[in-house]
Short mmCIF file of C-alpha atoms and ligand atoms in Angstrom, two decimals:
data_model
loop_
_atom_site.label_atom_id
_atom_site.label_comp_id
_atom_site.label_asym_id
_atom_site.label_seq_id
_atom_site.Cartn_x
_atom_site.Cartn_y
_atom_site.Cartn_z
CA ASN Y 1 21.78 -16.89 24.16
CA GLN Y 2 20.27 -15.01 27.10
CA THR Y 3 22.27 -11.85 26.79
CA GLY Y 4 21.64 -10.85 30.37
CA LYS Y 5 20.24 -7.65 28.92
CA ASN Y 6 16.97 -6.45 30.25
CA LEU Y 7 14.88 -4.21 28.02
CA LYS Y 8 12.21 -3.49 30.65
CA LYS Y 9 13.21 0.17 30.87
CA LEU Y 10 13.22 0.55 27.10
CA ILE Y 11 9.73 -0.98 26.93
CA GLU Y 12 8.55 1.42 29.60
CA SER Y 13 10.01 4.49 27.97
CA ASN Y 14 9.38 3.71 24.28
CA PHE Y 15 5.99 2.04 24.03
CA PRO Y 16 2.77 4.03 24.33
CA LYS Y 17 0.39 3.25 27.18
CA GLU Y 18 -2.02 1.16 25.05
CA ILE Y 19 0.79 -1.12 23.90
CA LYS Y 20 2.14 -1.56 27.41
CA GLU Y 21 -1.34 -2.43 28.65
CA ILE Y 22 -1.71 -5.16 26.04
CA ILE Y 23 1.73 -6.50 26.90
CA MET Y 24 0.81 -6.64 30.59
CA HIS Y 25 -2.49 -8.42 29.84
CA GLY Y 26 -0.53 -10.93 27.75
CA SER Y 27 2.06 -11.40 30.46
CA ASN Y 28 -0.52 -12.01 33.21
CA LEU Y 29 -2.58 -14.33 31.04
CA ALA Y 30 0.44 -16.43 30.04
CA ASP Y 31 1.43 -16.73 33.71
CA LYS Y 32 -2.09 -17.81 34.58
CA LEU Y 33 -2.12 -20.46 31.83
CA GLY Y 34 1.39 -21.61 32.68
CA TYR Y 35 2.83 -20.71 29.25
CA ARG Y 36 6.02 -18.91 28.31
CA ILE Y 37 5.39 -15.75 26.31
CA PHE Y 38 7.76 -13.73 24.10
CA LEU Y 39 7.62 -10.51 22.16
CA VAL Y 40 9.43 -11.19 18.89
CA GLY Y 41 10.39 -9.98 15.44
CA GLY Y 42 10.08 -6.53 13.92
CA ILE Y 43 8.75 -4.81 17.03
CA VAL Y 44 11.83 -5.90 19.03
CA ARG Y 45 14.17 -4.91 16.20
CA ASP Y 46 12.56 -1.49 15.99
CA LEU Y 47 12.49 -1.04 19.76
CA ILE Y 48 16.27 -1.41 19.80
CA LEU Y 49 16.55 0.97 16.85
CA ASN Y 50 14.22 3.49 18.51
CA ILE Y 51 11.79 3.30 15.61
CA ASN Y 52 8.06 3.45 16.32
CA ASN Y 53 6.52 0.10 15.45
CA TYR Y 54 3.48 -1.01 17.36
CA ASP Y 55 2.51 -4.22 15.58
CA ILE Y 56 2.71 -6.69 18.43
CA ASP Y 57 4.15 -10.11 17.55
CA LEU Y 58 3.87 -12.74 20.28
CA VAL Y 59 5.12 -16.29 20.43
CA ILE Y 60 3.62 -18.63 22.99
CA GLU Y 61 5.20 -21.80 24.24
CA GLY Y 62 1.91 -23.55 24.89
CA ASP Y 63 -1.48 -23.43 23.21
CA GLY Y 64 -1.29 -20.19 21.24
CA LEU Y 65 -4.91 -20.44 20.07
CA GLU Y 66 -6.30 -20.80 23.58
CA PHE Y 67 -4.10 -17.91 24.68
CA ALA Y 68 -5.30 -15.75 21.76
CA ARG Y 69 -8.98 -16.44 22.49
CA GLU Y 70 -8.58 -15.60 26.15
CA LEU Y 71 -6.57 -12.47 25.40
CA ASN Y 72 -9.33 -11.32 23.10
CA GLU Y 73 -11.90 -11.92 25.85
CA ILE Y 74 -10.04 -9.22 27.74
CA LEU Y 75 -9.40 -6.90 24.79
CA ASN Y 76 -12.75 -7.32 23.03
CA GLY Y 77 -11.27 -6.87 19.59
CA GLU Y 78 -11.69 -8.76 16.34
CA ILE Y 79 -10.00 -12.14 16.28
CA ASN Y 80 -9.06 -14.44 13.41
CA THR Y 81 -7.66 -17.87 14.10
CA TYR Y 82 -5.75 -20.11 11.72
CA ASP Y 83 -6.13 -23.47 13.39
CA GLN Y 84 -3.93 -25.32 10.94
CA PHE Y 85 -0.94 -23.11 11.75
CA LYS Y 86 -1.92 -22.56 15.38
CA THR Y 87 -1.71 -18.83 14.87
CA ALA Y 88 -4.19 -16.02 15.47
CA SER Y 89 -4.42 -12.33 14.91
CA ILE Y 90 -6.33 -9.76 16.87
CA VAL Y 91 -7.16 -6.20 15.95
CA THR Y 92 -8.12 -4.17 19.00
CA LYS Y 93 -10.79 -1.49 19.05
CA ASP Y 94 -7.98 1.09 18.80
CA GLY Y 95 -6.70 -0.63 15.67
CA ILE Y 96 -3.63 -2.20 17.27
CA LYS Y 97 -2.60 -5.42 15.55
CA ILE Y 98 -1.49 -8.42 17.56
CA ASP Y 99 -0.15 -11.59 15.94
CA ILE Y 100 0.06 -14.67 18.09
CA ALA Y 101 1.98 -17.77 17.11
CA THR Y 102 2.52 -21.08 18.81
CA ALA Y 103 6.20 -21.96 19.07
CA ARG Y 104 6.75 -25.09 17.03
CA ARG Y 105 8.65 -28.00 18.40
CA GLU Y 106 8.52 -30.47 15.59
CA PHE Y 107 11.98 -31.28 14.62
CA TYR Y 108 11.19 -32.45 11.06
CA GLU Y 109 9.65 -29.16 10.04
CA PHE Y 110 13.04 -27.54 9.87
CA PRO Y 111 15.80 -27.44 7.28
CA ALA Y 112 18.39 -30.18 7.15
CA ALA Y 113 21.07 -27.96 8.60
CA LEU Y 114 19.36 -27.90 11.96
CA PRO Y 115 21.55 -28.80 14.94
CA GLN Y 116 20.57 -32.19 16.37
CA VAL Y 117 20.28 -31.04 19.94
CA GLU Y 118 17.27 -30.52 22.15
CA GLN Y 119 16.41 -26.86 22.24
CA SER Y 120 13.62 -24.77 23.60
CA SER Y 121 10.77 -24.25 21.16
CA ILE Y 122 11.23 -20.48 21.07
CA LYS Y 123 14.67 -21.02 19.62
CA PHE Y 124 13.27 -23.32 16.93
CA ASP Y 125 10.64 -20.76 16.15
CA LEU Y 126 13.15 -17.95 15.79
CA TYR Y 127 15.45 -20.07 13.64
CA ARG Y 128 12.71 -20.32 10.99
CA ARG Y 129 12.78 -16.59 10.45
CA ASP Y 130 14.29 -14.57 7.64
CA PHE Y 131 17.14 -12.44 9.02
CA THR Y 132 19.15 -12.34 12.19
CA ILE Y 133 17.86 -8.83 12.94
CA ASN Y 134 14.36 -10.33 13.16
CA THR Y 135 15.28 -13.16 15.55
CA LEU Y 136 15.38 -11.27 18.82
CA ALA Y 137 12.84 -12.11 21.50
CA ILE Y 138 11.95 -10.47 24.78
CA SER Y 139 10.58 -12.63 27.55
CA LEU Y 140 7.33 -11.25 28.95
CA ASN Y 141 6.54 -13.59 31.84
CA ARG Y 142 6.64 -11.84 35.19
CA ASP Y 143 9.68 -13.75 36.52
CA THR Y 144 11.84 -12.93 33.49
CA PHE Y 145 10.13 -9.79 32.19
CA GLY Y 146 12.25 -7.79 29.76
CA ILE Y 147 15.08 -10.29 29.32
CA LEU Y 148 16.45 -10.25 25.79
CA LEU Y 149 16.97 -13.59 24.05
CA ASP Y 150 19.50 -13.44 21.25
CA PHE Y 151 20.34 -16.87 19.83
CA PHE Y 152 21.69 -15.80 16.45
CA GLY Y 153 23.65 -12.61 17.02
CA GLY Y 154 20.73 -10.38 16.04
CA GLU Y 155 21.62 -7.55 18.39
CA LYS Y 156 25.15 -7.25 17.03
CA ASP Y 157 23.83 -7.24 13.47
CA ILE Y 158 21.38 -4.49 14.36
CA ILE Y 159 24.23 -2.47 15.83
CA ASP Y 160 26.44 -3.23 12.79
CA ARG Y 161 23.43 -2.46 10.55
CA LYS Y 162 23.67 -5.77 8.68
CA ILE Y 163 21.08 -7.92 7.03
CA LYS Y 164 22.03 -11.58 7.20
CA ILE Y 165 20.07 -14.75 6.60
CA LEU Y 166 20.27 -17.56 9.14
CA TYR Y 167 20.94 -20.53 6.88
CA ASN Y 168 22.02 -20.92 3.26
CA LEU Y 169 18.74 -22.35 1.95
CA SER Y 170 16.67 -19.51 3.34
CA PHE Y 171 16.07 -17.76 -0.01
CA ILE Y 172 15.44 -21.03 -1.81
CA GLU Y 173 12.83 -21.98 0.74
CA ASP Y 174 11.15 -18.62 0.59
CA PRO Y 175 12.26 -16.37 -2.28
CA ILE Y 176 10.00 -13.56 -1.04
CA ARG Y 177 12.71 -13.00 1.53
CA ILE Y 178 14.91 -11.51 -1.20
CA PHE Y 179 12.39 -8.69 -1.59
CA ARG Y 180 12.30 -8.30 2.16
CA ALA Y 181 16.10 -8.10 2.44
CA VAL Y 182 16.23 -5.26 -0.04
CA ARG Y 183 13.25 -3.53 1.54
CA PHE Y 184 14.79 -3.64 5.03
CA LYS Y 185 18.12 -2.44 3.62
CA HIS Y 186 16.60 0.77 2.33
CA ARG Y 187 14.03 1.28 5.02
CA LEU Y 188 16.54 0.93 7.83
CA GLY Y 189 19.63 2.19 6.01
CA PHE Y 190 21.36 -1.19 6.53
CA LYS Y 191 23.78 -3.16 4.36
CA ILE Y 192 23.05 -6.59 3.01
CA ASP Y 193 25.83 -8.91 4.10
CA ASP Y 194 28.01 -10.02 1.12
CA ASN Y 195 27.31 -13.68 1.59
CA THR Y 196 23.57 -13.01 1.87
CA TRP Y 197 23.62 -10.91 -1.33
CA GLU Y 198 25.49 -13.68 -3.16
CA LEU Y 199 22.98 -16.28 -2.00
CA ALA Y 200 20.14 -14.04 -3.18
CA ARG Y 201 21.74 -13.74 -6.62
CA ASN Y 202 22.28 -17.46 -6.85
CA ALA Y 203 18.72 -18.15 -5.81
CA VAL Y 204 17.43 -15.89 -8.58
CA LYS Y 205 19.75 -17.57 -11.10
CA SER Y 206 18.42 -20.96 -10.12
CA ASP Y 207 14.96 -19.83 -11.19
CA VAL Y 208 13.21 -19.71 -7.83
CA MET Y 209 11.17 -16.65 -8.73
CA HIS Y 210 8.85 -18.76 -10.87
CA GLU Y 211 7.91 -20.81 -7.87
CA ILE Y 212 6.21 -17.99 -6.02
CA SER Y 213 2.67 -16.96 -6.82
CA PHE Y 214 2.23 -13.51 -8.25
CA GLN Y 215 -0.22 -12.87 -5.46
CA ARG Y 216 2.66 -12.91 -2.95
CA ILE Y 217 4.92 -10.90 -5.24
CA LYS Y 218 2.15 -8.35 -5.66
CA GLU Y 219 1.68 -7.99 -1.91
CA GLU Y 220 5.41 -7.42 -1.50
CA LEU Y 221 5.42 -4.89 -4.36
CA TYR Y 222 2.56 -3.00 -2.78
CA ILE Y 223 4.55 -2.67 0.45
CA ILE Y 224 7.52 -1.48 -1.62
CA PHE Y 225 5.37 1.13 -3.36
CA ASP Y 226 4.47 2.58 0.03
CA GLU Y 227 8.11 2.85 1.12
CA VAL Y 228 9.94 6.16 0.85
CA ASN Y 229 12.79 4.62 -1.18
CA THR Y 230 10.76 2.70 -3.73
CA VAL Y 231 13.13 3.44 -6.61
CA ASP Y 232 16.25 2.37 -4.69
CA ILE Y 233 14.54 -0.85 -3.69
CA LEU Y 234 13.44 -1.62 -7.25
CA ASN Y 235 16.91 -0.78 -8.49
CA ASP Y 236 18.41 -3.41 -6.20
CA LEU Y 237 15.81 -5.92 -7.34
CA LYS Y 238 16.87 -5.13 -10.89
CA LYS Y 239 20.55 -5.70 -10.01
CA LEU Y 240 19.60 -9.06 -8.57
CA GLY Y 241 17.91 -9.97 -11.86
CA ILE Y 242 14.47 -10.23 -10.29
CA LEU Y 243 12.62 -7.56 -12.23
CA LYS Y 244 13.19 -9.08 -15.62
CA GLU Y 245 12.04 -12.44 -14.28
CA ILE Y 246 8.78 -11.16 -12.88
CA PHE Y 247 8.06 -8.47 -15.49
CA PRO Y 248 9.31 -9.72 -18.86
CA GLU Y 249 6.74 -7.33 -20.41
CA ILE Y 250 8.77 -4.31 -19.39
CA SER Y 251 11.83 -3.30 -21.34
CA SER Y 252 12.75 0.13 -20.08
CA TRP Y 253 13.18 0.14 -16.34
CA ASP Y 254 14.74 3.59 -16.44
CA LYS Y 255 11.40 4.95 -17.59
CA VAL Y 256 9.56 3.07 -14.84
CA PHE Y 257 11.97 4.39 -12.20
CA SER Y 258 11.74 7.92 -13.48
CA MET Y 259 7.95 7.81 -13.49
CA ILE Y 260 7.82 6.34 -10.00
CA ALA Y 261 10.06 9.11 -8.70
CA GLN Y 262 7.80 11.69 -10.32
CA CYS Y 263 4.77 9.87 -9.02
CA LYS Y 264 5.97 10.26 -5.40
CA LYS Y 265 6.16 14.01 -5.96
CA GLY Y 266 2.84 13.92 -7.78
CA ILE Y 267 1.15 12.29 -4.78
CA GLU Y 268 2.55 14.98 -2.47
CA TRP Y 269 1.37 17.67 -4.86
CA TYR Y 270 -2.07 16.08 -5.03
CA LYS Y 271 -2.28 15.93 -1.24
CA SER Y 272 -1.41 19.60 -1.06
CA ILE Y 273 -4.27 20.60 -3.34
CA SER Y 274 -6.93 18.02 -2.57
CA LYS Y 275 -8.99 17.63 0.55
CA THR Y 276 -9.84 14.03 -0.19
CA SER Y 277 -6.34 12.59 -0.52
CA GLU Y 278 -7.14 9.71 1.82
CA LYS Y 279 -9.21 8.24 -0.99
CA LEU Y 280 -6.27 8.03 -3.36
CA ASN Y 281 -5.39 4.46 -4.33
CA ASN Y 282 -1.60 4.63 -4.57
CA ARG Y 283 -1.39 0.99 -5.60
CA PHE Y 284 -3.59 1.58 -8.59
CA LEU Y 285 -1.55 4.64 -9.51
CA TYR Y 286 1.70 2.65 -9.53
CA SER Y 287 -0.01 -0.16 -11.44
CA ILE Y 288 -0.91 2.38 -14.14
CA ILE Y 289 2.79 3.19 -14.55
CA PHE Y 290 3.74 -0.46 -14.92
CA CYS Y 291 0.92 -1.20 -17.35
CA TYR Y 292 1.44 1.95 -19.39
CA LEU Y 293 5.12 1.20 -19.88
CA SER Y 294 4.73 -2.48 -20.65
CA GLU Y 295 4.60 -4.02 -24.06
CA SER Y 296 1.63 -6.24 -23.35
CA ASP Y 297 -0.44 -4.78 -20.62
CA GLU Y 298 -3.06 -7.56 -20.59
CA ASP Y 299 -0.69 -9.82 -18.63
CA LEU Y 300 0.02 -7.07 -16.16
CA TYR Y 301 -3.67 -6.45 -15.55
CA LYS Y 302 -3.86 -10.02 -14.35
CA LYS Y 303 -0.67 -9.82 -12.33
CA PHE Y 304 -1.83 -6.72 -10.48
CA GLY Y 305 -5.34 -8.14 -10.10
CA LEU Y 306 -6.94 -5.01 -11.53
CA SER Y 307 -10.71 -4.73 -11.67
CA LYS Y 308 -12.61 -4.41 -14.94
CA ASN Y 309 -13.12 -0.75 -14.28
CA GLN Y 310 -9.43 -0.16 -13.55
CA ARG Y 311 -8.43 -1.99 -16.72
CA GLU Y 312 -10.76 0.16 -18.75
CA ILE Y 313 -9.28 3.31 -17.27
CA ILE Y 314 -5.77 2.19 -18.19
CA ARG Y 315 -6.83 1.23 -21.70
CA PHE Y 316 -8.49 4.61 -22.05
CA ILE Y 317 -5.33 6.41 -20.86
CA ARG Y 318 -3.18 4.39 -23.26
CA ILE Y 319 -5.34 5.32 -26.21
CA LYS Y 320 -6.44 8.84 -25.31
CA GLY Y 321 -3.91 10.04 -22.72
CA ARG Y 322 -1.59 12.03 -24.99
CA GLU Y 323 -4.47 13.56 -26.90
CA ILE Y 324 -6.16 14.67 -23.68
CA ILE Y 325 -2.92 16.18 -22.39
CA GLY Y 326 -2.55 18.07 -25.68
CA LYS Y 327 -6.05 19.55 -25.43
CA VAL Y 328 -5.88 20.27 -21.71
CA THR Y 329 -2.63 22.20 -22.05
CA GLN Y 330 -3.84 24.42 -24.91
CA ASP Y 331 -3.62 28.07 -23.97
CA ASP Y 332 -7.18 28.99 -24.80
CA ILE Y 333 -9.07 26.05 -23.33
CA LYS Y 334 -12.43 26.97 -21.80
CA PRO Y 335 -13.31 25.70 -18.33
CA PHE Y 336 -16.20 23.58 -19.58
CA GLU Y 337 -14.02 21.90 -22.17
CA LEU Y 338 -11.45 21.16 -19.47
CA PHE Y 339 -14.20 19.79 -17.28
CA SER Y 340 -15.53 17.54 -20.05
CA LEU Y 341 -12.09 16.17 -20.85
CA LEU Y 342 -11.25 15.23 -17.27
CA LYS Y 343 -14.57 14.40 -15.65
CA ASP Y 344 -14.47 10.64 -16.22
CA ILE Y 345 -10.86 10.12 -15.18
CA PRO Y 346 -10.26 9.09 -11.57
CA ASP Y 347 -7.72 11.04 -9.54
CA GLU Y 348 -5.03 8.37 -9.94
CA GLY Y 349 -5.37 8.81 -13.70
CA LEU Y 350 -5.18 12.58 -13.40
CA ILE Y 351 -1.94 12.37 -11.43
CA PHE Y 352 -0.59 9.96 -14.02
CA LEU Y 353 -1.41 12.40 -16.83
CA THR Y 354 0.48 15.19 -15.07
CA ILE Y 355 3.50 12.87 -14.92
CA LEU Y 356 3.15 11.94 -18.57
CA SER Y 357 2.81 15.51 -19.75
CA LYS Y 358 5.78 17.45 -21.11
CA LYS Y 359 4.21 20.79 -20.18
CA LYS Y 360 4.07 19.82 -16.54
CA ARG Y 361 3.38 23.17 -14.95
CA GLN Y 362 0.56 23.96 -17.34
CA MET Y 363 -0.90 20.47 -16.91
CA LYS Y 364 -0.75 20.67 -13.13
CA ASN Y 365 -2.44 24.06 -13.12
CA ARG Y 366 -5.25 22.72 -15.26
CA VAL Y 367 -5.73 19.56 -13.23
CA LYS Y 368 -5.69 21.67 -10.08
CA GLN Y 369 -8.33 23.98 -11.53
CA PHE Y 370 -10.46 20.96 -12.38
CA ILE Y 371 -10.07 19.30 -8.96
CA THR Y 372 -10.37 22.36 -6.75
CA GLU Y 373 -12.87 24.49 -8.68
CA LEU Y 374 -14.68 22.98 -11.60
CA ARG Y 375 -15.77 19.58 -10.51
CA SER Y 376 -17.58 20.78 -7.41
CA ILE Y 377 -19.69 23.30 -9.31
CA ARG Y 378 -23.41 22.54 -9.08
CA ILE Y 379 -26.41 24.22 -10.61
CA TYR Y 380 -29.31 25.46 -8.49
CA ILE Y 381 -32.21 24.76 -10.78
CA THR Y 382 -33.81 21.34 -10.61
CA GLY Y 383 -36.15 19.17 -12.60
CA LYS Y 384 -38.99 20.84 -10.75
CA ASP Y 385 -38.08 24.22 -12.21
CA LEU Y 386 -38.10 22.77 -15.70
CA GLU Y 387 -41.38 21.00 -15.12
CA GLU Y 388 -43.00 24.19 -13.89
CA LEU Y 389 -41.96 25.83 -17.12
CA GLY Y 390 -43.45 22.96 -19.10
CA VAL Y 391 -40.36 20.91 -20.04
CA LYS Y 392 -40.84 17.20 -19.61
CA PRO Y 393 -37.98 14.70 -18.99
CA GLY Y 394 -36.40 13.65 -22.29
CA PRO Y 395 -33.54 14.59 -24.63
CA LEU Y 396 -34.47 18.25 -24.63
CA TYR Y 397 -34.49 18.35 -20.87
CA LYS Y 398 -30.93 16.98 -20.86
CA GLU Y 399 -29.83 19.42 -23.53
CA ILE Y 400 -31.11 22.37 -21.50
CA ILE Y 401 -29.48 21.19 -18.27
CA ASN Y 402 -26.16 20.65 -20.08
CA LYS Y 403 -26.25 24.11 -21.57
CA ILE Y 404 -26.92 25.71 -18.20
CA TYR Y 405 -24.15 23.62 -16.68
CA ARG Y 406 -21.73 24.69 -19.38
CA GLU Y 407 -22.50 28.38 -18.92
CA LYS Y 408 -22.15 28.01 -15.19
CA ILE Y 409 -18.77 26.24 -15.39
CA ASN Y 410 -17.57 28.80 -17.91
CA GLY Y 411 -18.46 31.46 -15.34
CA LYS Y 412 -21.09 33.19 -17.53
CA ILE Y 413 -23.80 32.78 -14.91
CA LYS Y 414 -23.57 32.55 -11.15
CA THR Y 415 -26.82 32.89 -9.22
CA ARG Y 416 -30.05 30.92 -9.30
CA GLU Y 417 -31.75 33.96 -10.78
CA GLU Y 418 -29.29 34.00 -13.67
CA GLU Y 419 -29.82 30.28 -14.22
CA LEU Y 420 -33.59 30.75 -14.33
CA GLU Y 421 -33.22 33.66 -16.69
CA LEU Y 422 -31.16 31.56 -19.09
CA LEU Y 423 -33.65 28.74 -18.73
CA ARG Y 424 -36.54 31.04 -19.69
CA VAL Y 425 -34.66 32.37 -22.71
CA MET Y 426 -33.87 28.84 -23.90
CA ILE Y 427 -37.46 27.72 -23.48
CA LYS Y 428 -38.68 30.74 -25.37
CA GLU Y 429 -36.32 29.96 -28.27
CA LYS Y 430 -37.40 26.34 -28.27
CA ARG Y 431 -41.09 27.38 -28.32
CA GLU Y 432 -40.40 29.56 -31.30
CA ASP Y 433 -38.73 26.58 -32.98
CA GLU Y 434 -41.78 24.57 -31.91
CA GLU Y 435 -39.76 22.04 -30.09
CA ILE Y 436 -41.93 22.62 -27.06
CA VAL Y 437 -45.64 22.89 -27.59
N1 CTP M 501 9.12 -13.69 8.13
C1 CTP M 501 9.93 -14.60 7.48
N2 CTP M 501 9.80 -14.80 6.13
C2 CTP M 501 8.87 -14.10 5.43
C3 CTP M 501 8.05 -13.18 6.08
C4 CTP M 501 8.19 -12.99 7.44
O1 CTP M 501 10.77 -15.22 8.11
N3 CTP M 501 8.74 -14.29 4.12
C5 CTP M 501 9.29 -13.49 9.59
C6 CTP M 501 10.22 -12.33 9.91
O2 CTP M 501 11.24 -12.78 10.73
C7 CTP M 501 9.35 -11.32 10.62
C8 CTP M 501 8.10 -12.09 11.03
O3 CTP M 501 8.05 -13.23 10.20
O4 CTP M 501 10.00 -10.76 11.73
C9 CTP M 501 6.85 -11.27 10.91
O5 CTP M 501 6.66 -10.82 9.58
P1 CTP M 501 6.26 -9.34 9.23
O6 CTP M 501 5.22 -8.89 10.17
O7 CTP M 501 6.02 -9.25 7.77
O8 CTP M 501 7.66 -8.64 9.51
P2 CTP M 501 8.21 -7.37 10.19
O9 CTP M 501 9.63 -7.67 10.47
O10 CTP M 501 7.37 -6.89 11.30
O11 CTP M 501 8.21 -6.37 8.98
P3 CTP M 501 7.33 -5.12 8.66
O12 CTP M 501 8.08 -4.01 9.32
O13 CTP M 501 7.35 -5.03 7.18
O14 CTP M 501 5.98 -5.39 9.24
#
């Protein structure tokens, strides 16, 4: 199980300074407290694969909560403790995430297939995990620093690029792992081991999907949406029979996949034209696709946990989307009309409409015009100007402001002087009509 391999050099060369500092603080603290400390899971997997991953996962043989509190005394970050599970998480001031778990010893917590021999608690802890590639641990105590622990052949599976579960009931115990298997496959370019794939299929057939809360499924889906290969991942989930179990409302997955692929490009396009792309809510955007293409979207609103406002936007797009696209892509549309059609639709909705449109280039040009030019246009004159000319707040006041706004967006007027000129003309006309006395 101890491979004799020492990854000290790899740690030194691959991890940034901040990560190494945290690791050294952890190492010294564990030595001081007399605990064994291990770096485990994804960060070890990715270290071996030379992939940047700086989410630190630690397992402590000892009191993990005490360790976490003391570590945070040194790091001065934000700590959350989960006393029931004896785990804690810290986020440092630099935003580095550290998860700390206490290695569990209790024999009865484990599946029936467990070997009946006394083993170190780190081995028990690693045995509970999803795939062999995630079961590697690196010892961090000073006397054994860097030594790789590989109880379940994880290193070989990483080298062979294979995703394998550790015990046959793994997917039954935690069906979310099926999503994870497929996600890792496409993220890492690995293969799912035949036996593991078969067990996943059987688990789905035996109806396990209904046992997980949609909250957990949703979280997993959101991670999948953020992956580069979202469509490939969803396609595998479809092959496994999962999609029809969790989304019976959706009949045409080809349409969903096609829209998601376009959506990825749409997001890139949006980023290239917009300065505020960090505000884009990708999750909401993907939820729009699912809801739009479902037969009964009300259920999906609940599943995705959409807010009242988000639901209203989707309902609006369902009812008005095509009509808006039709108007927006007309050849002779005036800027103000374009502005009025799009002004209440959030950017996620605008991207969705470009995907939905058949005249894509035209639609994109119009949305771009709206985002980059029209919606930032402001008028110079204020309520004070109107007041000085004798117009009091009320419907007329609004009418005048709207008119000036329209002329400005349509490019008829530009300067404050021109705005005031138009204002004076309008007031004069209104006086003649005796609307202002
Ligand atoms: N794990 C598990 N079953 C799950 C979720 C997680 O066994 N349903 C285990 C995995 O072995 C994983 C560890 O818990 O290594 C930590 O989980 P997480 O941080 O989600 O995994 P990472 O492997 O770091 O994956 P990611 O790259 O997505 O963060």
